[in-house]
Coordinates of C-alpha atoms in Angstrom, one line a residue:
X1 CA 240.0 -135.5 298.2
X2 CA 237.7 -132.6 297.7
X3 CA 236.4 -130.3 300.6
X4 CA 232.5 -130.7 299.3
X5 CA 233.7 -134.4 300.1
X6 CA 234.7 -133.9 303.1
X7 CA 231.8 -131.2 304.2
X8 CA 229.6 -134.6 303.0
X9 CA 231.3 -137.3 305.4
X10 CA 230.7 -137.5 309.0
X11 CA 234.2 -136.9 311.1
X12 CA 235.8 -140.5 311.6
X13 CA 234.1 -142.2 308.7
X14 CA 235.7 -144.0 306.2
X15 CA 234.8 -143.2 302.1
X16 CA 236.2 -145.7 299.8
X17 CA 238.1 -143.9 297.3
X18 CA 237.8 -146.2 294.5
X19 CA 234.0 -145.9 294.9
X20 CA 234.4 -142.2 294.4
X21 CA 236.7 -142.5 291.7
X22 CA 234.9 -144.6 289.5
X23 CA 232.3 -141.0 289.2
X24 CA 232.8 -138.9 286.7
X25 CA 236.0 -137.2 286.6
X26 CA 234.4 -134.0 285.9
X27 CA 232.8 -133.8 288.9
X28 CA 236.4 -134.0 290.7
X29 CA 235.9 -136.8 292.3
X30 CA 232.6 -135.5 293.7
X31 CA 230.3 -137.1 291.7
X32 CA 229.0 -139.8 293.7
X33 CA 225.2 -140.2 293.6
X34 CA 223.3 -139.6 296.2
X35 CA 220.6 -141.7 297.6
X36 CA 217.8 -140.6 295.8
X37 CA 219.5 -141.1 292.3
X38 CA 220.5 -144.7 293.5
X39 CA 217.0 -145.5 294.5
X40 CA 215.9 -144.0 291.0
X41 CA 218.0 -146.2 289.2
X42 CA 217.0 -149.0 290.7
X43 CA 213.6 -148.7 290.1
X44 CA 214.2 -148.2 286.4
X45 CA 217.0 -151.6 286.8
X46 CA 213.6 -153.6 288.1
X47 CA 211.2 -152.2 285.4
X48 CA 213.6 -153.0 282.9
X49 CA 214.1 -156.4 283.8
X50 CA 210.3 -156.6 284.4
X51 CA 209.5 -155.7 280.8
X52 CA 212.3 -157.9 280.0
X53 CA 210.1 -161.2 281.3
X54 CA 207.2 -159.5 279.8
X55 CA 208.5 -159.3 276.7
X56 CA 210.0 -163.0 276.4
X57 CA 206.6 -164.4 277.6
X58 CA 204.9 -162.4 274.6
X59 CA 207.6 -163.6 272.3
X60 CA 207.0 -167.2 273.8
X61 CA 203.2 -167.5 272.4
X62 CA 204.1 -165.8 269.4
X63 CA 205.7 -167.9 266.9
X64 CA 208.9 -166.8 264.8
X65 CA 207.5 -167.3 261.8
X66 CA 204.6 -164.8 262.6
X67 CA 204.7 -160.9 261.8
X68 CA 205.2 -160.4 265.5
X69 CA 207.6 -163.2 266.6
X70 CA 209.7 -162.1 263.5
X71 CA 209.4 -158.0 264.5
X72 CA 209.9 -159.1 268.2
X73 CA 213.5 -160.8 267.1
X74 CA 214.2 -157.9 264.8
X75 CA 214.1 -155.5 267.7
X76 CA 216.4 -157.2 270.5
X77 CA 219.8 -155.5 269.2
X78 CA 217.8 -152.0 269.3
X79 CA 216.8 -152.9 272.7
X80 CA 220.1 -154.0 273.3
X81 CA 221.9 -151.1 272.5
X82 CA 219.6 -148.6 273.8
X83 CA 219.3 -150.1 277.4
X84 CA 223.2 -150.1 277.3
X85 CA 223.0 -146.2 276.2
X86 CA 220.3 -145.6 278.9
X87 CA 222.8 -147.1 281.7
X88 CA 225.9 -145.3 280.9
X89 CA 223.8 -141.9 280.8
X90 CA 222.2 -143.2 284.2
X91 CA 225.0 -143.9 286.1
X92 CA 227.9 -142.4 284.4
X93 CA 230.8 -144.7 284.3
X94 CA 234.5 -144.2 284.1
X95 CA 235.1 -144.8 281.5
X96 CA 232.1 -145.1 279.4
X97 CA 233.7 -146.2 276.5
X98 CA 233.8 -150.2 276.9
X99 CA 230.1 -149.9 278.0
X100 CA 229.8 -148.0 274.4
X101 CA 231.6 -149.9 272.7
X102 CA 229.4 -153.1 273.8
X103 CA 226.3 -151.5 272.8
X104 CA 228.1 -151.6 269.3
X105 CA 227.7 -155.1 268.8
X106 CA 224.0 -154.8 269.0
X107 CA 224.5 -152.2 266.3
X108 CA 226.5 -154.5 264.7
X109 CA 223.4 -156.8 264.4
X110 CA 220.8 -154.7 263.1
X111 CA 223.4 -154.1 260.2
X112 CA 223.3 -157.6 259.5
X113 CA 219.8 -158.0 259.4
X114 CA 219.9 -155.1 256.7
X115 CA 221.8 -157.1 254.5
X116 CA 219.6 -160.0 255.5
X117 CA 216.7 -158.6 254.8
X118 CA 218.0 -157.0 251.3
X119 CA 218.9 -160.8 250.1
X120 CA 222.3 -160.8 250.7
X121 CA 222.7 -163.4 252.9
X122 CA 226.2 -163.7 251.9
X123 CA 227.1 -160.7 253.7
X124 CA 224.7 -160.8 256.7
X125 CA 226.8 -164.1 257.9
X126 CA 230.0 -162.9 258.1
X127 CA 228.6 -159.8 260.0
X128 CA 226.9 -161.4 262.4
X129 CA 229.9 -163.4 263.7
X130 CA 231.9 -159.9 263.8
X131 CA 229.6 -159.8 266.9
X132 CA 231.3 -162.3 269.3
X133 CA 234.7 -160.8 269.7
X134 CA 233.2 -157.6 269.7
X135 CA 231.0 -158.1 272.6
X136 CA 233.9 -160.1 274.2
X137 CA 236.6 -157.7 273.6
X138 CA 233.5 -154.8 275.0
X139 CA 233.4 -157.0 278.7
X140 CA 237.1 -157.6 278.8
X141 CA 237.5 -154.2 278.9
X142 CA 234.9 -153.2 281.3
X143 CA 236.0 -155.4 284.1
X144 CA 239.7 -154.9 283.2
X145 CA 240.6 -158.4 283.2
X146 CA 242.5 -158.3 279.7
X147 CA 245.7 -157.9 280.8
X148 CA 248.6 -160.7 280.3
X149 CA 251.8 -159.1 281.9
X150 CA 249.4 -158.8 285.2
X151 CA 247.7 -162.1 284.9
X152 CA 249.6 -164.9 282.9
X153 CA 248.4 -167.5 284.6
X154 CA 244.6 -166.6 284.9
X155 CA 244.7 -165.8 281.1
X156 CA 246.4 -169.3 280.4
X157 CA 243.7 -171.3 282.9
X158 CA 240.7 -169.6 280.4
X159 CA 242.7 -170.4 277.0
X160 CA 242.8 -174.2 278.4
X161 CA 239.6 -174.4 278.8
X162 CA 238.1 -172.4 276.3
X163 CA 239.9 -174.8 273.6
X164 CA 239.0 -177.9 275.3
X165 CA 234.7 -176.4 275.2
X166 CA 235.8 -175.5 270.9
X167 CA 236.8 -178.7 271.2
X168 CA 233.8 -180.4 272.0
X169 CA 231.7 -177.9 269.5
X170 CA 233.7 -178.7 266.9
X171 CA 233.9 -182.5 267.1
X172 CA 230.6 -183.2 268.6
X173 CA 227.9 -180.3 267.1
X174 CA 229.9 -178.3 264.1
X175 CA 231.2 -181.6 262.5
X176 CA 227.8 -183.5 262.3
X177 CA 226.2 -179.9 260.9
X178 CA 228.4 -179.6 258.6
X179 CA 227.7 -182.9 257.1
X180 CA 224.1 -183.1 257.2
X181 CA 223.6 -179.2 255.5
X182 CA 227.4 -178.6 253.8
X183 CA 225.0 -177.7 250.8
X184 CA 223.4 -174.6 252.5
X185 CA 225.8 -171.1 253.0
X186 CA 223.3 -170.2 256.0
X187 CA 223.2 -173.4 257.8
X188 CA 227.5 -173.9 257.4
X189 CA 227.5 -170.3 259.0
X190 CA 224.6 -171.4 261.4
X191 CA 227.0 -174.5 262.5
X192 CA 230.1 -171.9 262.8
X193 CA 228.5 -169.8 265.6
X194 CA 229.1 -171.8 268.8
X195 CA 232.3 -170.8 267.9
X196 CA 231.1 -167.8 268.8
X197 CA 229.3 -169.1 271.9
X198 CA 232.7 -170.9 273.0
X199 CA 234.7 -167.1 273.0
X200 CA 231.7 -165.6 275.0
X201 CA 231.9 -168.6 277.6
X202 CA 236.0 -168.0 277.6
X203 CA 235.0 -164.8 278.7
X204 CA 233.0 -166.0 281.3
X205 CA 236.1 -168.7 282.6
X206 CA 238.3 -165.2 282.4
X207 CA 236.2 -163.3 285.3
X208 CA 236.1 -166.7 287.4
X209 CA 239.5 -167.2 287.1
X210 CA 240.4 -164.3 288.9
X211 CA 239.6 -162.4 291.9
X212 CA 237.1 -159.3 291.7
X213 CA 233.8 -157.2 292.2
X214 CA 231.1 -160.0 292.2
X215 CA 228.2 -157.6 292.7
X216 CA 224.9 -157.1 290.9
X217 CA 226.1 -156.3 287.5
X218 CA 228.3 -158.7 287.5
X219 CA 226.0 -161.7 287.8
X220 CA 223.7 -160.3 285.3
X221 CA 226.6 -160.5 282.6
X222 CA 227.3 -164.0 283.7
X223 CA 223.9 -165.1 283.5
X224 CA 223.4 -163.1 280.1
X225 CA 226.1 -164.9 278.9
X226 CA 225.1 -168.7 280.3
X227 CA 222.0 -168.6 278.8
X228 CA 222.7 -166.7 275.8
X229 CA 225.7 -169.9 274.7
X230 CA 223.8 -172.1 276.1
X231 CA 220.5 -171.6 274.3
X232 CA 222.4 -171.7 271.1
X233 CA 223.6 -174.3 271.8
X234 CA 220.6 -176.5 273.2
X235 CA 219.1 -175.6 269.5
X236 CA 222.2 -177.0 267.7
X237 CA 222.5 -179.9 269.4
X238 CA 218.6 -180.7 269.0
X239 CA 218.9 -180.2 265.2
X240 CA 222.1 -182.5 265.6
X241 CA 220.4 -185.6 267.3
X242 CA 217.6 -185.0 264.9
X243 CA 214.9 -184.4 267.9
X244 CA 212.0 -181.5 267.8
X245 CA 212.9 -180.2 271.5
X246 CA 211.2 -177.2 272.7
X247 CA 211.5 -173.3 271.2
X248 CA 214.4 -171.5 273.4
X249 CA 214.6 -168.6 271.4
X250 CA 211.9 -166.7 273.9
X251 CA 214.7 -167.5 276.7
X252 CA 217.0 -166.9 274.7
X253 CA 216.0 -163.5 274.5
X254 CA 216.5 -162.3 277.7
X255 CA 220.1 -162.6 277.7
X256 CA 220.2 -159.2 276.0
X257 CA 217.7 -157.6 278.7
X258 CA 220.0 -158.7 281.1
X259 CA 223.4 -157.6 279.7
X260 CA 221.4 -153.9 279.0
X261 CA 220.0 -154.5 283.2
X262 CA 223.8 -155.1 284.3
X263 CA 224.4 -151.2 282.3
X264 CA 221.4 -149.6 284.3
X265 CA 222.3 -150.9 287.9
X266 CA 224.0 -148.6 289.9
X267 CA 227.0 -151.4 291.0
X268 CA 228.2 -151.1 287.2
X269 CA 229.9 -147.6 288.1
X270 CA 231.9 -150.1 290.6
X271 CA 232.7 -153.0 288.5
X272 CA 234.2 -150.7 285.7
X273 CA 236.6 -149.0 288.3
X274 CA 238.0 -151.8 289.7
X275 CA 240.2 -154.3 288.1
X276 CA 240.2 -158.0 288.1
X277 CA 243.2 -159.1 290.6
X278 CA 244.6 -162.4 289.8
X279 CA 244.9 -165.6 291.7
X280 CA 248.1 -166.6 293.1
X281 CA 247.1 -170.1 294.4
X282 CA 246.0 -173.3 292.3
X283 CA 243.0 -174.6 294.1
X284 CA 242.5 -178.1 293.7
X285 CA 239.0 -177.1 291.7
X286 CA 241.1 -175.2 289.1
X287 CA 243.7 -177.7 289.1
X288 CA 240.8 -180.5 288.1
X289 CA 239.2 -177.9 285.5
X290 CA 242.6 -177.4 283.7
X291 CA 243.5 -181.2 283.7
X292 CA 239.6 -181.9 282.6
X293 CA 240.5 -179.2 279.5
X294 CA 243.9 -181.3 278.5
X295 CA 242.0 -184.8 278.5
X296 CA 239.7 -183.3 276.4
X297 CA 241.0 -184.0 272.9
X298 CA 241.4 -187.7 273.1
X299 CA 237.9 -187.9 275.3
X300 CA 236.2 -186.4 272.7
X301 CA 238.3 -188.2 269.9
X302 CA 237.3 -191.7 271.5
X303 CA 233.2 -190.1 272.1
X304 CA 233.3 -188.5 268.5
X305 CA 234.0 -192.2 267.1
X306 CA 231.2 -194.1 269.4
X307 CA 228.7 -191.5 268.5
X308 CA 229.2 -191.1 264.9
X309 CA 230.0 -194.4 263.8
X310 CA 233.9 -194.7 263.6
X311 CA 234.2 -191.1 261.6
X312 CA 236.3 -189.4 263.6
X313 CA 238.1 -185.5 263.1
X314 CA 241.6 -186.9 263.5
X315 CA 242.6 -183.3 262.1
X316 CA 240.9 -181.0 264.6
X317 CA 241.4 -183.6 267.7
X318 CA 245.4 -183.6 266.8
X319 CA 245.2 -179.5 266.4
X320 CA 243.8 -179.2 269.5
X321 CA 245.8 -181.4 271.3
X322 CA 248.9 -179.1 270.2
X323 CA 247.1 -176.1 271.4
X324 CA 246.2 -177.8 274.6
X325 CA 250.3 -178.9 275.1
X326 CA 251.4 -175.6 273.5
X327 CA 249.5 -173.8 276.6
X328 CA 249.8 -176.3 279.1
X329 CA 253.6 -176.1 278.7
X330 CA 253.3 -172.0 278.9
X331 CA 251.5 -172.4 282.3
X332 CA 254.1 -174.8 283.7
X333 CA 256.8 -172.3 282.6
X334 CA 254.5 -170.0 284.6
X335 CA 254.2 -171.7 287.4
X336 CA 258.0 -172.4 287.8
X337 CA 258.3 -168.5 287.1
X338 CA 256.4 -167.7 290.2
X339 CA 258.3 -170.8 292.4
X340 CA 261.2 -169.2 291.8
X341 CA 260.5 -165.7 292.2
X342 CA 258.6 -166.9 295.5
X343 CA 262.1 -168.3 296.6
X344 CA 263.7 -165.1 295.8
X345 CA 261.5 -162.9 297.8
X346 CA 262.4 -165.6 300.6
X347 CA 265.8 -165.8 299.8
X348 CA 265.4 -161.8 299.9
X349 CA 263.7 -162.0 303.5
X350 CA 266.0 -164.5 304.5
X351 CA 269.0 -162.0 304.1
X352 CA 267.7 -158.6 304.4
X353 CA 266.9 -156.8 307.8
X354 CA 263.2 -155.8 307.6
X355 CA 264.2 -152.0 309.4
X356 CA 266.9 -150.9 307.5
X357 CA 266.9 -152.9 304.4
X358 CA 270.7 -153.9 305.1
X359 CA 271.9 -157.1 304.6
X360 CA 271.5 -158.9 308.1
X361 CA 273.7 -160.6 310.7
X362 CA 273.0 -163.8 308.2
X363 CA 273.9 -162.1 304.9
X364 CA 276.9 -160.5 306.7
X365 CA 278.4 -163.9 308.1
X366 CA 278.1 -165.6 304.4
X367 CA 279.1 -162.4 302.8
X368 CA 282.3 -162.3 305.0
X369 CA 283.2 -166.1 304.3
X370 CA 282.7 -165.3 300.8
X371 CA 285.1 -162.6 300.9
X372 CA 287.3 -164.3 303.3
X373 CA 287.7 -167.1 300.6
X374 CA 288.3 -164.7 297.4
X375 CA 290.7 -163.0 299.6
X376 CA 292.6 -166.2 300.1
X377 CA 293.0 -167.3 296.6
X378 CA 293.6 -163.7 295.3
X379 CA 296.0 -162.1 297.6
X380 CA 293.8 -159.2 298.4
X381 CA 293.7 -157.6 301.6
X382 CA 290.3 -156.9 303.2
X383 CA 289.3 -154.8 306.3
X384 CA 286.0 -155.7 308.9
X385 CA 284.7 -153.0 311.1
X386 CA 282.3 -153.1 313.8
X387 CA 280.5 -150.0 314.2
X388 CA 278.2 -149.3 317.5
X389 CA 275.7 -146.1 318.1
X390 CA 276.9 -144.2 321.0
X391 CA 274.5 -144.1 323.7
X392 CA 271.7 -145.7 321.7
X393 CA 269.6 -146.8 324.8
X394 CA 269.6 -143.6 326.6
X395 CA 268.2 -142.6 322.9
X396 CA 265.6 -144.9 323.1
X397 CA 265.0 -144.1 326.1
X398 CA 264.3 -140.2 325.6
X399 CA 262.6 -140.7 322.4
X400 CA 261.1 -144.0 321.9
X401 CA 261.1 -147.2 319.6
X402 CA 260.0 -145.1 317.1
X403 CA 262.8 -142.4 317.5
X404 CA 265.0 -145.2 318.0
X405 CA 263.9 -146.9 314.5
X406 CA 264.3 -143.5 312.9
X407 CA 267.9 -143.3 314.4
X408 CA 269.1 -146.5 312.8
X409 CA 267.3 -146.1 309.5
X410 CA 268.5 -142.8 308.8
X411 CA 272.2 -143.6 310.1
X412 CA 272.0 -146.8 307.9
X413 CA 271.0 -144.9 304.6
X414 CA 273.6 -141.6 305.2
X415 CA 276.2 -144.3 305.9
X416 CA 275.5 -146.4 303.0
X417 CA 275.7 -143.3 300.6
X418 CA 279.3 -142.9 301.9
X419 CA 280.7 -146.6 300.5
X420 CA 282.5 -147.7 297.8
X421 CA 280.2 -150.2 295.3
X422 CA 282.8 -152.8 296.6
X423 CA 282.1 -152.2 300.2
X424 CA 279.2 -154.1 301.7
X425 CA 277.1 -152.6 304.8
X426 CA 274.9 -154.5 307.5
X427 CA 273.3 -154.3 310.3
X428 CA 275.3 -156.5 312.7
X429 CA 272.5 -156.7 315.8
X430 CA 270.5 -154.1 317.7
X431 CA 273.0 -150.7 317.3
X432 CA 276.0 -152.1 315.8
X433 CA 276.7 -152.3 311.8
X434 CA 279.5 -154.1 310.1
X435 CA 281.3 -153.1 306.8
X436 CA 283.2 -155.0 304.9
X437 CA 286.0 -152.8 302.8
X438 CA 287.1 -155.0 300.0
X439 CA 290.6 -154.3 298.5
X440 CA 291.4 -152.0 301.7
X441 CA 294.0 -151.7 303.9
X442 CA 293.3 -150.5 307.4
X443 CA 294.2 -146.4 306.3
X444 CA 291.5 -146.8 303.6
X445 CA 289.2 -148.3 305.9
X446 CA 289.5 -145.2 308.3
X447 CA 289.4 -142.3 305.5
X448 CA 285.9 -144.4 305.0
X449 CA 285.2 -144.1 308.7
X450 CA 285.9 -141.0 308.6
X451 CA 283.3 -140.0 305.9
X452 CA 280.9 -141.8 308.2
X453 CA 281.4 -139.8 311.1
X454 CA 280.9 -137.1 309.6
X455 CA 277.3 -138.1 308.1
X456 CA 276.1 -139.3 311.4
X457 CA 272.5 -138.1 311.4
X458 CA 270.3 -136.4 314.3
X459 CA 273.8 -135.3 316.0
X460 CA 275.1 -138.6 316.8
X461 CA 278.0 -140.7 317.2
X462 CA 279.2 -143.9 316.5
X463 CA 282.5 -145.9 318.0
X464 CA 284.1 -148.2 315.5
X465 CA 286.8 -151.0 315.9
X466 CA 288.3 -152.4 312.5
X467 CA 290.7 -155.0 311.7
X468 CA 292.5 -156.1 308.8
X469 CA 292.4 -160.0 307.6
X470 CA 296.2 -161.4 307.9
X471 CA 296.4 -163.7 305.6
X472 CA 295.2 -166.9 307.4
X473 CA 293.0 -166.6 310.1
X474 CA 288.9 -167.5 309.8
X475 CA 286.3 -164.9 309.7
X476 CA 285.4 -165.8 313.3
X477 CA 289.0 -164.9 314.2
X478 CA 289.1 -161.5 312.3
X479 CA 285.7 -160.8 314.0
X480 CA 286.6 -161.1 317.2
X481 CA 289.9 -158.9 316.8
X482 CA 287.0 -155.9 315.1
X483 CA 285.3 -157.0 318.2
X484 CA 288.2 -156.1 320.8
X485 CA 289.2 -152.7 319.2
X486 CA 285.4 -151.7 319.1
X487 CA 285.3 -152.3 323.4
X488 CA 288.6 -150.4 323.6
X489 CA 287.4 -147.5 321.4
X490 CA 283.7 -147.4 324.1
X491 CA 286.6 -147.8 327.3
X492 CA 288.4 -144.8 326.1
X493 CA 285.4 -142.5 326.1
X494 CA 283.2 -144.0 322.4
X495 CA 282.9 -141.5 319.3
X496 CA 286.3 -143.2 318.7
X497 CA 287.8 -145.4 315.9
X498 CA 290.2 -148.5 317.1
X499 CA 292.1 -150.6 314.7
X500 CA 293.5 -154.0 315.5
X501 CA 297.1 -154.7 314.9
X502 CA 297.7 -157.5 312.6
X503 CA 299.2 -160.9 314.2

């Protein structure tokens, strides 16, 4: 952290780092704004938004077929665009380019209205759906939330359900519109955008579906996106059921004020900085929303046929019923993925002492069956030593728990360092340690005593009592005769090494 930081924070109060970080890294991390610039910025936010409601009110009384209803429409993706500009040079995001590369799909559009305008319809379609996965590819990015390695399961929740709502477009709006106008190019292409909608809406599923920065901007894009799909939609569905329903296209037009407003707020700088995290739990809600995506191919199969006179898309229904299984089967593989690693971080737990990251007295006592047993059907020999700290309490003592902790980690990892890969270390209880020597005999066994003698760190010592299995007694049995030489090496005066004769 910088020292113009530091000059900048009162002693004892805490800065949040990520804040900073998402400034401008030229500034060295020193670029957060102060309160002045914030409350600039949000004065511009509100007149934006202000001339936002203006605007859709004046576009409201003026028809679309009128010079200015027509030039008010022609002028949203320049708005668009420009209000995104005017954000990203107001409040400097890192990194700029997603919020850029958003404002591209408003440039996107006034390239398609070129063509439009020109007569050549033929090309203005096919541009103006470019526009979708451009603008949903621009907010994954900003709020991070594209990744699959990080997220599988948050990614495969969103696909679900993002099939099951093409689903219903498809079989309940986009089939009838395509019947009624298959004759006109524009209204085919007209009846392929909620397609379009659909992806921004999966977009939408993608930020809920994970854990994150729910601040101002981020409820601005939601809402730009709810009312821009579901506008276009309202429309389509009217024209479907054959009914003169209200104009929406004056509401429809704030969605882009409000996507430019989520650029200009000042909580954009945050929302770009900080990832998505994803959600490790299945809620029961998420559980019903993913279920209510699966059923949705034969619900709409059975509604497609009531409300349309027996004609029913048997090819779409059965192509989304694959992709529903096809994902559906992906997230159970998931969710299996992340029982089982769940039961080997307890497993893990279960058999690993939290101080030293040795096995434990658990993990020991199988370990040594184990052993034991391979031993027994193999003819190997095998050697068990108990090793104890000398003096360890008085250590305590003198320096505390947390010389005391250091003691035993640092003993445990210069000791471990010293072992053959066959040789298995762990913390026995408290002080003591026990090794297993695998294909030893009881002179091997003290050559690699020896070495950890001689390792011992902070100038200690350690007493050590080892026996060697005989052939037929129990682990218990071989412990206990470790056990015995360990107290006769502390009787004779401890920084000693006792073996146990073999019976």
């Amino acid at each position: 952290m910088t020292q113009a930081l530091l000059n900048r924070t009162d002693p004892g109060e805490p800065v949040d780092v990520a804040v900073i970080r998402a400034g401008d890294p030229g500034s060295d991390l020193d670029a957060e704004p102060d309160a002045a610039r914030q409350t600039k910025v949000l004065w511009i936010w509100r007149i934006w938004l202000g001339l936002g409601v203006l605007y859709c009110l004046v576009q409201a009384f003026a028809t679309s077929t009128s010079p200015i209803g027509g030039l008010m429409t022609t002028l949203l993706p320049v708005i668009f665009s420009g209000g995104i500009a005017a954000g990203v040079w107001l409040n400097r995001p890192t990194p700029k380019w997603p919020w850029l590369f958003l404002a591209g799909a408003g440039l996107i559009t006034i390239v398609g209205y070129g063509f439009y305008f020109a007569g050549a319809a033929h090309i203005a379609m096919p541009i103006f759906m470019t526009i979708y996965p451009v603008e949903a590819a621009a907010l994954l990015f900003i709020v991070r939330s594209a990744s699959w390695r990080q997220d599988r399961a948050g990614m495969l929740d969103a696909l679900m359900i993002s099939v099951g709502l093409g689903l219903a477009c498809w079989l309940l709006v986009i089939t009838p519109l395509m019947r009624m106008h298959s004759q006109m190019l524009g209204d085919v292409y007209a009846a392929l955008f909620p397609f379009g909608d659909v992806l921004l809406l999966g977009v939408l599923i993608r930020f809920f579906t994970s854990m994150g920065q729910r601040n101002a901007a981020f409820w601005q894009i939601s809402a730009s996106l709810v009312l821009q799909a579901s506008t276009h939609i309202f429309g389509l569905v009217m024209l479907v059921l054959a009914v003169d329903g209200p104009d929406a296209s004056a509401l429809s037009s704030f969605a882009p004020f409000l996507m430019a407003g989520a650029a200009m707020h000042p909580s954009m700088r945050i929302l770009t900085g900080r990832p998505l995290r994803p959600v490790s739990d299945m809620s029961p809600r998420r559980v019903m929303l993913v279920n209510l995506a699966c059923l949705a191919a034969p619900a709409l199969l059975l509604a497609q046929g009531v409300l349309q006179g027996g004609r029913v898309d048997w090819v779409a229904a059965g192509i989304g019923s694959i992709l529903l299984f096809v994902l559906l089967t992906l997230r159970m593989v998931d969710l299996v993925g992340q029982v089982q690693d769940k039961a080997r971080q307890l497993d893990a737990v279960a058999h690993i002492d939290a101080l030293t990251t040795l096995p434990n007295r658990r993990a020991w006592d199988l370990e040594l069956e184990r052993r034991i047993a391979a031993a027994r059907r193999h003819g190997t020999p095998v050697v068990v030593a108990i090793i104890d700290l000398d003096y360890f309490k008085r250590y305590n003592d003198e320096f505390g728990h947390q010389g005391g902790d250091e003691l035993l980690t640092s003993a445990a990892a210069a000791w471990k360092g010293q072992l053959r890969p066959e040789d298995l270390l762990a913390r026995y209880g408290g002080e003591e340690f026990g090794a297993i020597f695998d294909h030893a005999k009881l002179g091997d066994a003290d050559r690699i005593i020896e070495r950890l003698q001689s390792v011992t760190p902070l100038g200690q010592t350690f007493s050590a009592g080892a026996a060697q299995w005989n052939g037929t007694e129990t682990a218990e049995e071989l412990l206990a005769r470790a056990d015995t030489a360990l107290y006769a090496a502390k009787r004779a005066g401890r920084d000693r090494v006792f073996v146990s004769a073999t019976r």
